[in-house]
Amino acid sequence: QVPLVESGGGLVQAGKSLTLSCAASGSIFSINVMGWYRQAPGKQRELVAVINSGGSTNYADSVKGRFTISRDNNAENTVYLQMGSLKPEDTAVYYCYALTSRFRTYWGQGTQVTVSS
């Protein structure tokens, strides 16, 4: 069973919006933090946004004011990333991330987001 299943990536024009979603399977227990990282070609994986079970969020400076992370704890731990005012530099593979209360980490398979200029 895949622990984290992502959806919503694709090709979009600059300035447009896109929403990613990630659902954690029932095999993961006591998730504390969920979020998104991204990796562009030739670059290291970087944090985009995370949210904890209490609703506190943290964003990369590059996406503040443009991206919004939210979490539905009632929907089997589903996390969303609403991406607005997309820029070509947002092009990357986006990975869903989960951290349990026992500090075990999980990663999704990644979903490609491509922003054309």
PDB file of C-alpha atoms in Angstrom:
ATOM      1  CA  GLN A   1       0.000   0.000   0.000  1.00  0.00           C
ATOM      2  CA  VAL A   2       1.439   3.356  -1.071  1.00  0.00           C
ATOM      3  CA  PRO A   3       1.647   5.474   2.068  1.00  0.00           C
ATOM      4  CA  LEU A   4       1.150   8.875   0.429  1.00  0.00           C
ATOM      5  CA  VAL A   5      -0.752   9.410  -2.801  1.00  0.00           C
ATOM      6  CA  GLU A   6      -0.417  12.739  -4.580  1.00  0.00           C
ATOM      7  CA  SER A   7      -2.505  14.239  -7.333  1.00  0.00           C
ATOM      8  CA  GLY A   8      -3.062  17.526  -9.107  1.00  0.00           C
ATOM      9  CA  GLY A   9       0.192  18.228 -10.893  1.00  0.00           C
ATOM     10  CA  GLY A  10       0.371  19.309 -14.498  1.00  0.00           C
ATOM     11  CA  LEU A  11       1.245  22.036 -16.960  1.00  0.00           C
ATOM     12  CA  VAL A  12       0.000  25.545 -16.300  1.00  0.00           C
ATOM     13  CA  GLN A  13       0.732  29.023 -17.602  1.00  0.00           C
ATOM     14  CA  ALA A  14       2.518  31.582 -15.486  1.00  0.00           C
ATOM     15  CA  GLY A  15       0.142  33.561 -13.326  1.00  0.00           C
ATOM     16  CA  LYS A  16      -2.374  30.752 -13.097  1.00  0.00           C
ATOM     17  CA  SER A  17      -3.277  28.515 -10.181  1.00  0.00           C
ATOM     18  CA  LEU A  18      -3.014  24.834  -9.411  1.00  0.00           C
ATOM     19  CA  THR A  19      -3.948  22.728  -6.400  1.00  0.00           C
ATOM     20  CA  LEU A  20      -2.099  19.631  -5.247  1.00  0.00           C
ATOM     21  CA  SER A  21      -3.553  17.079  -2.897  1.00  0.00           C
ATOM     22  CA  CYS A  22      -2.024  14.255  -0.926  1.00  0.00           C
ATOM     23  CA  ALA A  23      -3.816  11.536   0.979  1.00  0.00           C
ATOM     24  CA  ALA A  24      -2.132   9.389   3.588  1.00  0.00           C
ATOM     25  CA  SER A  25      -3.083   5.743   3.664  1.00  0.00           C
ATOM     26  CA  GLY A  26      -4.506   4.048   6.716  1.00  0.00           C
ATOM     27  CA  SER A  27      -1.158   2.347   7.265  1.00  0.00           C
ATOM     28  CA  ILE A  28       0.305   5.562   8.672  1.00  0.00           C
ATOM     29  CA  PHE A  29      -0.612   6.332  12.255  1.00  0.00           C
ATOM     30  CA  SER A  30      -0.298   9.422  14.401  1.00  0.00           C
ATOM     31  CA  ILE A  31       0.727  11.865  11.714  1.00  0.00           C
ATOM     32  CA  ASN A  32       1.931  15.097  13.261  1.00  0.00           C
ATOM     33  CA  VAL A  33       3.233  17.086  10.315  1.00  0.00           C
ATOM     34  CA  MET A  34       2.289  16.966   6.646  1.00  0.00           C
ATOM     35  CA  GLY A  35       3.606  19.102   3.882  1.00  0.00           C
ATOM     36  CA  TRP A  36       5.208  19.591   0.526  1.00  0.00           C
ATOM     37  CA  TYR A  37       8.756  19.724  -0.719  1.00  0.00           C
ATOM     38  CA  ARG A  38       9.918  20.268  -4.271  1.00  0.00           C
ATOM     39  CA  GLN A  39      12.946  19.493  -6.374  1.00  0.00           C
ATOM     40  CA  ALA A  40      13.826  21.298  -9.561  1.00  0.00           C
ATOM     41  CA  PRO A  41      16.303  19.817 -12.076  1.00  0.00           C
ATOM     42  CA  GLY A  42      19.840  20.143 -10.816  1.00  0.00           C
ATOM     43  CA  LYS A  43      18.749  21.465  -7.443  1.00  0.00           C
ATOM     44  CA  GLN A  44      18.320  20.028  -3.986  1.00  0.00           C
ATOM     45  CA  ARG A  45      14.929  19.167  -2.585  1.00  0.00           C
ATOM     46  CA  GLU A  46      13.549  22.139  -0.664  1.00  0.00           C
ATOM     47  CA  LEU A  47      10.693  22.774   1.710  1.00  0.00           C
ATOM     48  CA  VAL A  48       7.655  24.466   0.212  1.00  0.00           C
ATOM     49  CA  ALA A  49       5.136  24.390   3.048  1.00  0.00           C
ATOM     50  CA  VAL A  50       4.271  22.266   6.062  1.00  0.00           C
ATOM     51  CA  ILE A  51       1.368  22.145   8.489  1.00  0.00           C
ATOM     52  CA  ASN A  52       1.095  20.370  11.818  1.00  0.00           C
ATOM     53  CA  SER A  53      -1.874  18.720  13.455  1.00  0.00           C
ATOM     54  CA  GLY A  54      -2.643  21.932  15.318  1.00  0.00           C
ATOM     55  CA  GLY A  55      -2.863  23.906  12.099  1.00  0.00           C
ATOM     56  CA  SER A  56       0.399  25.820  12.409  1.00  0.00           C
ATOM     57  CA  THR A  57       2.069  26.413   9.070  1.00  0.00           C
ATOM     58  CA  ASN A  58       5.494  27.223   7.720  1.00  0.00           C
ATOM     59  CA  TYR A  59       6.275  28.399   4.197  1.00  0.00           C
ATOM     60  CA  ALA A  60       9.357  28.945   2.128  1.00  0.00           C
ATOM     61  CA  ASP A  61       9.958  32.650   1.593  1.00  0.00           C
ATOM     62  CA  SER A  62       9.674  32.155  -2.152  1.00  0.00           C
ATOM     63  CA  VAL A  63       6.041  31.036  -1.925  1.00  0.00           C
ATOM     64  CA  LYS A  64       4.687  33.172   0.907  1.00  0.00           C
ATOM     65  CA  GLY A  65       1.608  35.054  -0.153  1.00  0.00           C
ATOM     66  CA  ARG A  66       1.140  32.852  -3.210  1.00  0.00           C
ATOM     67  CA  PHE A  67       0.735  29.319  -1.821  1.00  0.00           C
ATOM     68  CA  THR A  68      -1.613  28.101   0.882  1.00  0.00           C
ATOM     69  CA  ILE A  69      -1.348  24.777   2.652  1.00  0.00           C
ATOM     70  CA  SER A  70      -4.314  23.226   4.385  1.00  0.00           C
ATOM     71  CA  ARG A  71      -5.101  19.931   5.991  1.00  0.00           C
ATOM     72  CA  ASP A  72      -8.275  17.911   6.445  1.00  0.00           C
ATOM     73  CA  ASN A  73      -7.696  15.756   9.470  1.00  0.00           C
ATOM     74  CA  ASN A  74     -11.115  14.200   9.067  1.00  0.00           C
ATOM     75  CA  ALA A  75     -10.387  12.955   5.561  1.00  0.00           C
ATOM     76  CA  GLU A  76      -7.795  10.389   6.471  1.00  0.00           C
ATOM     77  CA  ASN A  77      -5.062  12.962   6.746  1.00  0.00           C
ATOM     78  CA  THR A  78      -5.296  14.754   3.459  1.00  0.00           C
ATOM     79  CA  VAL A  79      -3.184  17.816   2.774  1.00  0.00           C
ATOM     80  CA  TYR A  80      -3.682  20.372   0.030  1.00  0.00           C
ATOM     81  CA  LEU A  81      -1.397  22.935  -1.533  1.00  0.00           C
ATOM     82  CA  GLN A  82      -3.140  25.770  -3.325  1.00  0.00           C
ATOM     83  CA  MET A  83      -0.612  27.417  -5.596  1.00  0.00           C
ATOM     84  CA  GLY A  84      -1.438  30.828  -7.003  1.00  0.00           C
ATOM     85  CA  SER A  85       0.390  33.332  -9.183  1.00  0.00           C
ATOM     86  CA  LEU A  86       2.611  30.535 -10.411  1.00  0.00           C
ATOM     87  CA  LYS A  87       6.006  31.406 -11.851  1.00  0.00           C
ATOM     88  CA  PRO A  88       8.297  29.427 -14.160  1.00  0.00           C
ATOM     89  CA  GLU A  89      10.689  29.037 -11.218  1.00  0.00           C
ATOM     90  CA  ASP A  90       7.998  27.033  -9.422  1.00  0.00           C
ATOM     91  CA  THR A  91       8.560  24.267 -11.961  1.00  0.00           C
ATOM     92  CA  ALA A  92       9.639  21.159 -10.072  1.00  0.00           C
ATOM     93  CA  VAL A  93       8.615  17.742  -8.890  1.00  0.00           C
ATOM     94  CA  TYR A  94       6.513  18.245  -5.784  1.00  0.00           C
ATOM     95  CA  TYR A  95       6.704  15.631  -3.047  1.00  0.00           C
ATOM     96  CA  CYS A  96       4.226  15.087  -0.267  1.00  0.00           C
ATOM     97  CA  TYR A  97       5.742  14.547   3.174  1.00  0.00           C
ATOM     98  CA  ALA A  98       4.478  13.175   6.461  1.00  0.00           C
ATOM     99  CA  LEU A  99       6.094  12.978   9.880  1.00  0.00           C
ATOM    100  CA  THR A 100       4.587  10.865  12.641  1.00  0.00           C
ATOM    101  CA  SER A 101       4.633  11.469  16.364  1.00  0.00           C
ATOM    102  CA  ARG A 102       7.321   8.778  16.527  1.00  0.00           C
ATOM    103  CA  PHE A 103       9.466  10.741  14.061  1.00  0.00           C
ATOM    104  CA  ARG A 104       9.017   8.348  11.156  1.00  0.00           C
ATOM    105  CA  THR A 105       8.973  10.075   7.782  1.00  0.00           C
ATOM    106  CA  TYR A 106       7.104   9.188   4.627  1.00  0.00           C
ATOM    107  CA  TRP A 107       7.375  10.555   1.110  1.00  0.00           C
ATOM    108  CA  GLY A 108       5.033  10.476  -1.847  1.00  0.00           C
ATOM    109  CA  GLN A 109       6.112   9.421  -5.300  1.00  0.00           C
ATOM    110  CA  GLY A 110       6.192  13.011  -6.558  1.00  0.00           C
ATOM    111  CA  THR A 111       4.041  14.929  -9.000  1.00  0.00           C
ATOM    112  CA  GLN A 112       5.382  17.156 -11.758  1.00  0.00           C
ATOM    113  CA  VAL A 113       4.385  20.818 -11.871  1.00  0.00           C
ATOM    114  CA  THR A 114       5.465  22.725 -14.948  1.00  0.00           C
ATOM    115  CA  VAL A 115       4.843  26.446 -15.298  1.00  0.00           C
ATOM    116  CA  SER A 116       5.252  27.883 -18.766  1.00  0.00           C
ATOM    117  CA  SER A 117       6.151  31.514 -19.348  1.00  0.00           C
TER     118      SER A 117
END
